[in-house]
Short mmCIF file of C-alpha atoms and ligand atoms in Angstrom, two decimals:
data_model
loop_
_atom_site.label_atom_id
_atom_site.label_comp_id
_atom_site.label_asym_id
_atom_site.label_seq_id
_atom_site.Cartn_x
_atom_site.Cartn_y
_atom_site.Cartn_z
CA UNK R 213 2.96 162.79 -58.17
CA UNK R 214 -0.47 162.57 -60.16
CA UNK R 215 -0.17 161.49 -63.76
CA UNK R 216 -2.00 163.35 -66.54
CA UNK R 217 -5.02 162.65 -69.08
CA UNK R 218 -3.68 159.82 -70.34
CA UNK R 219 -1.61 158.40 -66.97
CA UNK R 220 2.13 160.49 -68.93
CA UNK R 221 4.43 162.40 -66.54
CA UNK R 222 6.97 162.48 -69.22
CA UNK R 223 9.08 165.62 -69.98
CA UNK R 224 9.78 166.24 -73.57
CA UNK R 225 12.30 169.72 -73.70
CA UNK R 226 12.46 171.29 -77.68
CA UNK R 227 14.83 174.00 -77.66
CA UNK R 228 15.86 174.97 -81.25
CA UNK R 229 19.13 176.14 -81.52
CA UNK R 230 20.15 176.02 -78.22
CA UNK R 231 21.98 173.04 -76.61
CA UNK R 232 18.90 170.97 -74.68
CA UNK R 233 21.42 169.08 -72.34
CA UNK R 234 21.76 171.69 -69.52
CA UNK R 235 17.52 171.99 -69.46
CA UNK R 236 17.49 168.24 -69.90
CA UNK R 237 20.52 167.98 -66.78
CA UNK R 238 18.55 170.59 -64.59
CA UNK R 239 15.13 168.88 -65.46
CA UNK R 240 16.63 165.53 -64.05
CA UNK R 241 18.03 167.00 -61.08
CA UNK R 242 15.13 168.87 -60.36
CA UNK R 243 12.46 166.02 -61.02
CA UNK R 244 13.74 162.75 -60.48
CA UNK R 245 12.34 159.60 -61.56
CA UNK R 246 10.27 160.82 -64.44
CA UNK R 247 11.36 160.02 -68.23
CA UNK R 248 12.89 163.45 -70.16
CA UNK R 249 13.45 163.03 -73.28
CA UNK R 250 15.38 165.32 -76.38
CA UNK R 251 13.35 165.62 -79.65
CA UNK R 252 13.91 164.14 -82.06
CA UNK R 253 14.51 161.05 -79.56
CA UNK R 254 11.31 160.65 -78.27
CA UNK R 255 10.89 156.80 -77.10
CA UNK R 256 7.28 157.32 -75.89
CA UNK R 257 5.41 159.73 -77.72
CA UNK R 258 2.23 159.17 -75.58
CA UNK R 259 3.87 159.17 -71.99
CA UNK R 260 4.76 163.01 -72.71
CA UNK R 261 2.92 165.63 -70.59
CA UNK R 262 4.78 168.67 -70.38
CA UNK R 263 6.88 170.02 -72.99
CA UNK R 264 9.76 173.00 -72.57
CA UNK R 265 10.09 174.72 -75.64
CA UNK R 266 12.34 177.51 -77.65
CA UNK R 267 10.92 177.51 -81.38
CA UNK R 268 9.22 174.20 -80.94
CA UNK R 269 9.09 172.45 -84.42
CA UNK R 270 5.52 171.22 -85.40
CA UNK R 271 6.24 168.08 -86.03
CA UNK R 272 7.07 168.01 -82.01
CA UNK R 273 3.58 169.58 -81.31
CA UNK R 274 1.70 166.70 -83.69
CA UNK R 275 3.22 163.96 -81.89
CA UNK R 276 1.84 164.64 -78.31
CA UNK R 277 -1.39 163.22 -77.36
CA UNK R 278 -0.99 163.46 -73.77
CA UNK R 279 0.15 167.13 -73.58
CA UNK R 280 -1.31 168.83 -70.75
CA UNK R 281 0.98 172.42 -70.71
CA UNK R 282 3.88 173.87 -72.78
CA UNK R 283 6.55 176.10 -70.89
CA UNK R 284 8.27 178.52 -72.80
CA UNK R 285 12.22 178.44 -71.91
CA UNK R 286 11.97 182.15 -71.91
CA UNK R 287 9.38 184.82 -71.70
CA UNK R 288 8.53 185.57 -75.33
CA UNK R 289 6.08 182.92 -76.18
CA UNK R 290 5.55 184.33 -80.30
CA UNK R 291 7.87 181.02 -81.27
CA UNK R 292 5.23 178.64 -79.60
CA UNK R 293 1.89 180.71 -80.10
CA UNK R 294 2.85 180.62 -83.99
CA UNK R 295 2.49 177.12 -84.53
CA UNK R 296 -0.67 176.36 -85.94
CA UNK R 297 -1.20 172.73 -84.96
CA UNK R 298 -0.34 174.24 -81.07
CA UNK R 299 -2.84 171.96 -78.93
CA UNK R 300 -5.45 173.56 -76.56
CA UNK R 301 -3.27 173.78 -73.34
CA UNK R 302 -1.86 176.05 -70.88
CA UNK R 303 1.13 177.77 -72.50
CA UNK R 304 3.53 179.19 -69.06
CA UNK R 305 6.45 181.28 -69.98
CA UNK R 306 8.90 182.38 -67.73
CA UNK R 307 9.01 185.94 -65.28
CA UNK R 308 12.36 185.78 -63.62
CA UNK R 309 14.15 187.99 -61.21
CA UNK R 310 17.27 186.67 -62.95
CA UNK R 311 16.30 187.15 -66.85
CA UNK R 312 14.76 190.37 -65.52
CA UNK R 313 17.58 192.17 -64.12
CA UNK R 314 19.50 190.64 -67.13
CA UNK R 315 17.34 192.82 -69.34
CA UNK R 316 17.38 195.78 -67.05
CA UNK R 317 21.48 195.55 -66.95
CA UNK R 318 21.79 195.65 -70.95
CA UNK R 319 18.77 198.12 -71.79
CA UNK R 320 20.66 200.57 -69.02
CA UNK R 321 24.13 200.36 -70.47
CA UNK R 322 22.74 200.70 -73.95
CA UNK R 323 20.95 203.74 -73.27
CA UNK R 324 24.15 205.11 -70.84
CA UNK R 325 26.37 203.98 -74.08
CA UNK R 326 24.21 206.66 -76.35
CA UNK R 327 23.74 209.00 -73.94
CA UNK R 328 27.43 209.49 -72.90
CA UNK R 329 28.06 209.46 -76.20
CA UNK R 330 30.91 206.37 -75.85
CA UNK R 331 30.93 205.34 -79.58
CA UNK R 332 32.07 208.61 -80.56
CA UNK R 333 34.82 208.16 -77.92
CA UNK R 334 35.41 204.84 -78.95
CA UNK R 335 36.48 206.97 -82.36
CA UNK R 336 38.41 209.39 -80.70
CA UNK R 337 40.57 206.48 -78.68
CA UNK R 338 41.15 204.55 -81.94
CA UNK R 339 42.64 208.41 -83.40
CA UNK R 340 44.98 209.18 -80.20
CA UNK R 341 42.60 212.05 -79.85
CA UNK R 342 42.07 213.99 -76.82
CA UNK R 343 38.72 215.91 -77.55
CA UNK R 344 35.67 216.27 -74.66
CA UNK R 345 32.45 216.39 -76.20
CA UNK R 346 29.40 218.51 -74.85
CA UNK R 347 27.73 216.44 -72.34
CA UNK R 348 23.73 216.89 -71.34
CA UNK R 349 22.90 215.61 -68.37
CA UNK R 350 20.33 212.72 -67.77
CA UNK R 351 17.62 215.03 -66.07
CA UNK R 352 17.36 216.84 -70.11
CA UNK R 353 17.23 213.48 -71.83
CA UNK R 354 13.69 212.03 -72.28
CA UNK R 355 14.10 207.94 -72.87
CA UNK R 356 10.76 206.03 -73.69
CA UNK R 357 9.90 202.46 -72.99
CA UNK R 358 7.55 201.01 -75.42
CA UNK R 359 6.62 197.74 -73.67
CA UNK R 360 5.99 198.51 -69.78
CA UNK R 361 5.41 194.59 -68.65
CA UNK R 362 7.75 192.77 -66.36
CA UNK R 363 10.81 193.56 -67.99
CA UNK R 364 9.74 197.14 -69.38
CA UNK R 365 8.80 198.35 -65.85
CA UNK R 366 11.81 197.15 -64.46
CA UNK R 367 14.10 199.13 -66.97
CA UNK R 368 11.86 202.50 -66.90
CA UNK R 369 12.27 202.81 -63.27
CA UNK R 370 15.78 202.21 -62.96
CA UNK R 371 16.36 204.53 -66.18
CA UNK R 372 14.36 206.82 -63.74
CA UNK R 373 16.39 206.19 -61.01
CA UNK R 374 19.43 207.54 -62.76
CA UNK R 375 17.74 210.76 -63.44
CA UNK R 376 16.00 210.20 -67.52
CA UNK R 377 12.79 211.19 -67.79
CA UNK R 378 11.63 208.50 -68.70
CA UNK R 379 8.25 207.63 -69.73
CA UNK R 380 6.29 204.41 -70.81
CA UNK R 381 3.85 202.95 -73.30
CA UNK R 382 1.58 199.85 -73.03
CA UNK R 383 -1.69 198.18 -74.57
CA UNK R 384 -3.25 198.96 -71.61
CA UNK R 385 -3.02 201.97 -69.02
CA UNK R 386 0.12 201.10 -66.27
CA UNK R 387 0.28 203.76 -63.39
CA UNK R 388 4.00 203.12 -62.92
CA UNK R 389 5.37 205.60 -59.72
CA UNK R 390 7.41 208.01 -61.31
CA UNK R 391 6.79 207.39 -64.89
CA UNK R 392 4.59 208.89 -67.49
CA UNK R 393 2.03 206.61 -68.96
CA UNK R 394 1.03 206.43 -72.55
CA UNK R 395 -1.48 203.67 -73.71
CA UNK R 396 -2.70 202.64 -77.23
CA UNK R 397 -2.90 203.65 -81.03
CA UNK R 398 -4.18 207.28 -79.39
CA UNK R 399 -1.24 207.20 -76.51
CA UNK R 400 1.85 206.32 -79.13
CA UNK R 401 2.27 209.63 -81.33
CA UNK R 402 2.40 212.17 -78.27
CA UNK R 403 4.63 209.89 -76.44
CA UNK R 404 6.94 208.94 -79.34
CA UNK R 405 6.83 213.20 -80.04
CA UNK R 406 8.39 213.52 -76.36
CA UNK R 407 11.28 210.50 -76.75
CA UNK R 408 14.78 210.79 -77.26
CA UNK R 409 15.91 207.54 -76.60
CA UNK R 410 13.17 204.96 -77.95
CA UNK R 411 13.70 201.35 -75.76
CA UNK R 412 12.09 198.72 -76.92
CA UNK R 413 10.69 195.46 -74.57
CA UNK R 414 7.61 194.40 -76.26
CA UNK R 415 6.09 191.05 -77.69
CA UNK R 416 6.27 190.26 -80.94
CA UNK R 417 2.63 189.96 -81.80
CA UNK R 418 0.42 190.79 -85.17
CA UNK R 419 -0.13 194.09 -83.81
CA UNK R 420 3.27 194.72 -82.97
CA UNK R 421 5.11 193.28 -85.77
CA UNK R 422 6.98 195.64 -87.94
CA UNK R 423 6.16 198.55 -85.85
CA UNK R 424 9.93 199.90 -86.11
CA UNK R 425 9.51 201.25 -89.26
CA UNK R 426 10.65 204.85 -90.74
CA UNK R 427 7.30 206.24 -90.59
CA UNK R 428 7.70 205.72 -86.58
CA UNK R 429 11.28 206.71 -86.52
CA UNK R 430 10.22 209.94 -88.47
CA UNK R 431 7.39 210.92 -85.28
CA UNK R 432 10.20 210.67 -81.99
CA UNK R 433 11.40 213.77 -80.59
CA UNK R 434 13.99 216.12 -82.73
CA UNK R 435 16.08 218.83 -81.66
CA UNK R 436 16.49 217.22 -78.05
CA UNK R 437 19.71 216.87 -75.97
CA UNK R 438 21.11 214.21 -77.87
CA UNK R 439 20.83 215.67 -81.42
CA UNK R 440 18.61 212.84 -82.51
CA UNK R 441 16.67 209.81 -81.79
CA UNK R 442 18.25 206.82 -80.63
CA UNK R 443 16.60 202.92 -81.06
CA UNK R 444 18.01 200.66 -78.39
CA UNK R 445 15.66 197.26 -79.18
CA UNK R 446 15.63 194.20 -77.01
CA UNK R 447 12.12 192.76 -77.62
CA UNK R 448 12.25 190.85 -80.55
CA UNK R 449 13.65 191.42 -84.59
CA UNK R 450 10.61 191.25 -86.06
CA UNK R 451 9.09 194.32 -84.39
CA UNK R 452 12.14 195.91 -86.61
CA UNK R 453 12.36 196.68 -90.43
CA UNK R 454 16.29 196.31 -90.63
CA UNK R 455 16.67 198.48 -93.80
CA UNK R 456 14.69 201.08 -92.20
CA UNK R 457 16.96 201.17 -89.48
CA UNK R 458 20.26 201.90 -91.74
CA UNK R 459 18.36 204.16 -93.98
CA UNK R 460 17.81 206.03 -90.79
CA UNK R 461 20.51 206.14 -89.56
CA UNK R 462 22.38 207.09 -92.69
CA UNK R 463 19.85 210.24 -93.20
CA UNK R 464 20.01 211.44 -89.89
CA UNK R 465 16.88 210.55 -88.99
CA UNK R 466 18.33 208.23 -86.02
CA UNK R 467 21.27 209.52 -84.81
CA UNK R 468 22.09 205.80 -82.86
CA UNK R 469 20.72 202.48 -82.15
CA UNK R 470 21.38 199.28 -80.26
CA UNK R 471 19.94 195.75 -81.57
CA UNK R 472 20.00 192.69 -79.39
CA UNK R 473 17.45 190.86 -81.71
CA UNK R 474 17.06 190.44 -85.33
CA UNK R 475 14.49 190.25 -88.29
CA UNK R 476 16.28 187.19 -89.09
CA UNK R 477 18.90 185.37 -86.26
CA UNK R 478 21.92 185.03 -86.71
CA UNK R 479 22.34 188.37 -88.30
CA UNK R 480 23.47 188.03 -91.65
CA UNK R 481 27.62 188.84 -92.09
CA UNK R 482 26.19 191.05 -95.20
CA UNK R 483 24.05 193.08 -93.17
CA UNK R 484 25.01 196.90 -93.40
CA UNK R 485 23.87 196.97 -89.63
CA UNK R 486 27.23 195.43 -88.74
CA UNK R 487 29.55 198.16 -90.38
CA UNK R 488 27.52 201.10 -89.19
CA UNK R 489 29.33 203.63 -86.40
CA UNK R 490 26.53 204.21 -84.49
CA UNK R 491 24.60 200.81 -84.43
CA UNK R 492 25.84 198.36 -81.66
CA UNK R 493 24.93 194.73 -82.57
CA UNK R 494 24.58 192.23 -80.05
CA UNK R 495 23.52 188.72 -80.52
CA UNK R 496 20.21 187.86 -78.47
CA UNK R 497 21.89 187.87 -75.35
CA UNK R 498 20.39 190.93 -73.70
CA UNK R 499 18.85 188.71 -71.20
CA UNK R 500 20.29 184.93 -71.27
CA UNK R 501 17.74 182.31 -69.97
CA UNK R 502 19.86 180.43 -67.45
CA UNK R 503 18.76 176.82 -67.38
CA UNK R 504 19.75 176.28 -63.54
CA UNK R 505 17.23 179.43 -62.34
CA UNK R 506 14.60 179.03 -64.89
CA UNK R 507 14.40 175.08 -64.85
CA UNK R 508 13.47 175.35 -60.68
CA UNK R 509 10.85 177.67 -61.69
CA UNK R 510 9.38 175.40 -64.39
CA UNK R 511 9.83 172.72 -61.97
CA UNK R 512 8.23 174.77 -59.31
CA UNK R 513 5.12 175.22 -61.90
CA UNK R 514 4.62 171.41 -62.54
CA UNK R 515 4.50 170.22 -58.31
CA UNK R 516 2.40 173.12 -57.75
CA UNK R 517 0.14 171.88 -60.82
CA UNK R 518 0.42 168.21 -60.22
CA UNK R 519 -0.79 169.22 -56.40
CA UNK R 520 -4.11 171.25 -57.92
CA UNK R 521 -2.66 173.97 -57.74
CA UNK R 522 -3.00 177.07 -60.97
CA UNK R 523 -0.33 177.79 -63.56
CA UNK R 524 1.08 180.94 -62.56
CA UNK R 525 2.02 182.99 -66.09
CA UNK R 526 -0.16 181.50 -68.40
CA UNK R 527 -0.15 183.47 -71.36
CA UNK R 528 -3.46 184.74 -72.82
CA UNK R 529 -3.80 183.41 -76.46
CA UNK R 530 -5.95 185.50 -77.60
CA UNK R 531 -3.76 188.75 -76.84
CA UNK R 532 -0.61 186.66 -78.27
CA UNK R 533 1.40 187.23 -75.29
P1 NDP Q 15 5.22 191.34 -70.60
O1 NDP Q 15 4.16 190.50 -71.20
O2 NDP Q 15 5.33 191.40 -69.11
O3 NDP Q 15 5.06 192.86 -71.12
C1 NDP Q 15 4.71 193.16 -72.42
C2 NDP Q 15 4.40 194.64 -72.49
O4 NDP Q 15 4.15 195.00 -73.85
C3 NDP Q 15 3.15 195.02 -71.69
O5 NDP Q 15 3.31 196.28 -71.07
C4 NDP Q 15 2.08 195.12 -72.79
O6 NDP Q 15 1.01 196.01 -72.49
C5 NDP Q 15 2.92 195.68 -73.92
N1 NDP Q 15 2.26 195.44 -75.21
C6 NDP Q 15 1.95 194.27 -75.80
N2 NDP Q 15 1.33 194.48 -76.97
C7 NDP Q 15 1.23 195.82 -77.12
C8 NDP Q 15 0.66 196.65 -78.10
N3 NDP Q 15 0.06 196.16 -79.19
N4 NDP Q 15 0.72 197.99 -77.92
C9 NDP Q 15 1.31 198.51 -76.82
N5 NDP Q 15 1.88 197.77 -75.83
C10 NDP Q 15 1.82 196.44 -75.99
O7 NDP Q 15 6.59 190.85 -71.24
P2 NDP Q 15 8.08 190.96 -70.65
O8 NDP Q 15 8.30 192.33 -70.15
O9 NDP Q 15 8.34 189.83 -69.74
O10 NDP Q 15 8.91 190.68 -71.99
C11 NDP Q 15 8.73 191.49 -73.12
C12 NDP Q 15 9.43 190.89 -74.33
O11 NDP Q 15 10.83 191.03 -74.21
C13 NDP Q 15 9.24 189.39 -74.54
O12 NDP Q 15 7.99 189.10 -75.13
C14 NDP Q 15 10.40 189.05 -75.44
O13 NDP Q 15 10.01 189.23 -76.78
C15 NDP Q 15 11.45 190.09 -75.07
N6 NDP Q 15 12.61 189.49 -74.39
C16 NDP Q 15 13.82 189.55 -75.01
C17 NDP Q 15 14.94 189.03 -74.41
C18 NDP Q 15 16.29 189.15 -75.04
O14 NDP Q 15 17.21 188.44 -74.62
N7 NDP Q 15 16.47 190.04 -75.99
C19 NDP Q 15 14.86 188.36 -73.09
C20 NDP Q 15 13.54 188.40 -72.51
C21 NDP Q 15 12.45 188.94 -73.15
P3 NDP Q 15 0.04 195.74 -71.23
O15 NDP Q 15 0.85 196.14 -70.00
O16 NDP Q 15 -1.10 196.65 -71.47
O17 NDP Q 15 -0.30 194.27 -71.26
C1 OXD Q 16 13.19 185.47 -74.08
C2 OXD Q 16 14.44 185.68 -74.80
O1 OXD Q 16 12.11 185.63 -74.65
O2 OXD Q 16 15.52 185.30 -74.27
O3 OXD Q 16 13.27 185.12 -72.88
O4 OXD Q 16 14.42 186.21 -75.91
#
């Protein structure tokens, strides 16, 4: 083991609202002999070199001197990149098989959900009612994936898999087998004009932040299979105007959507996004980060460092994800 700048190997995990014991359990397990603390309880503020974060407070970020990378405990880093005393190191966030298929699994049976039309037999059910409704097929349903990185791939070609035409749309141009590309401001109106169901795996960055808005909802495809656009969002709630979204859906303009992340988490009881038919609601757990898998990739990330090697996913800063 080689010891940073300032001679720290010490682990310091900030993870927000979610319980820090399992990380800190797995981090012990996984690198014995080095100090891990919890913040607040930091003994040593100096000996800390790495810190694992979920919405790092800034307070946390001041008190580091000996900081040489941040991980991110999952693989939106917009709750680290935000802080604005964030020090001048690596930030690492996580690409996992496991939080991957995790995604893949709930973006599929959201879009499966609209598409075979289950709330409305959810209705049905709850009346005793034995009534089939008019079923397209996949091949005449166009789905869209706005966000085609790790996760985003993964979901359009499985989507494609089960016969959606399915087509994607990045910052950059992505040649994806199978899949129609669609890049930048000049790429989003014709591919937005030929989705049905609009999936949504990107960052939350400036450029991306309150992008589902009515104006957008108002440009994806009408008069398709479905009957109307559906939203199925898993990136984050701040790419989302929530009273856009039930004004939409109450005028037709959306005929469906499914949330996994919120403007403001939890979701508020009083939201009207609870009561609606058509809206499922699920609470940020589209893709749980698992502490046991992601931890032994962290851990993975600091012996390679600490034996010269490069941070693998190292965000770029300047692109905010
Ligand atoms: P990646 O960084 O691999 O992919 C991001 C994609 O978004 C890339 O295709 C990128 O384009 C595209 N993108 C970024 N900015 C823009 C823009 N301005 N215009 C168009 N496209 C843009 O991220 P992941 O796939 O690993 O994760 C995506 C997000 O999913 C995370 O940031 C996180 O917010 C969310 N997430 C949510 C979870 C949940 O439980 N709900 C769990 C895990 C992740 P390009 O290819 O050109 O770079
Ligand atoms: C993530 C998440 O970014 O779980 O990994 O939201």
């Amino acid at each position: 083991m080689t010891s940073g700048r300032s001679g720290a190997d010490g682990i310091l995990i900030a993870s927000g609202s979610w319980d820090p014991e399992p990380w800190a359990a797995e981090v012990r397990a996984a690198l014995p002999g080095r100090p891990v603390w919890i913040w607040p309880d930091l003994a040593d503020p100096t000996a800390v070199r790495y810190l694992l974060a979920w919405h790092p407070p800034e307070e946390a970020l001041a008190a580091l001197p000996g900081l040489d990378a941040v991980f991110s405990l999952g693989a939106g880093v917009e709750h680290i990149l935000s802080r604005d005393n964030l020090p001048d190191v690596p930030v690492a966030r996580i690409i996992s098989d496991d939080l991957t298929s995790r995604m893949v699994e709930w973006i599929t049976l959201q879009v499966l959900l609209h598409h075979r039309q289950q709330r409305r037999y959810d209705r049905l059910q709850r009346e005793r009612r034995w009534h089939e409704l008019p079923q397209p097929v996949a091949g005449e349903v166009r789905v869209g994936v706005m966000g085609m990185g790790v996760i985003g791939a993964a979901a359009a070609v499985m989507l494609a898999r089960l016969g959606f035409e399915v087509a994607g749309w990045s910052r950059t141009p992505k040649m994806v087998e199978g899949i129609e590309g669609f890049h930048g401001a000049a790429g989003l109106d014709p591919f937005l004009a030929r989705t049905d169901i609009l999936v949504v795996v990107l960052p939350l960055t400036p450029e991306t932040h309150g992008l589902l808005a009515m104006p957008l909802f108002r440009k994806l495809a009408r008069g398709g299979a479905l009957g109307g656009p559906v939203l199925v969002n898993a990136g984050r709630g701040c790419l989302q105007v929530e009273a856009d979204i039930a004004r939409a859906i109450e005028e037709g303009v959306l005929i469906g959507a499914s949330l996994d992340v919120f403007e403001t988490e939890p979701l508020d009881p009083a939201s009207p996004l609870w009561g609606l038919d058509d809206v499922v609601v699920t609470p940020h757990c589209a893709g749980w980060c698992d502490p046991r898998e992601l931890v032994r990739q962290i851990a993975g990330q600091i012996e390679a460092y600490e034996a010269g090697r490069p941070l693998r996913n190292v965000v770029d800063r300047a692109a905010r994800y």
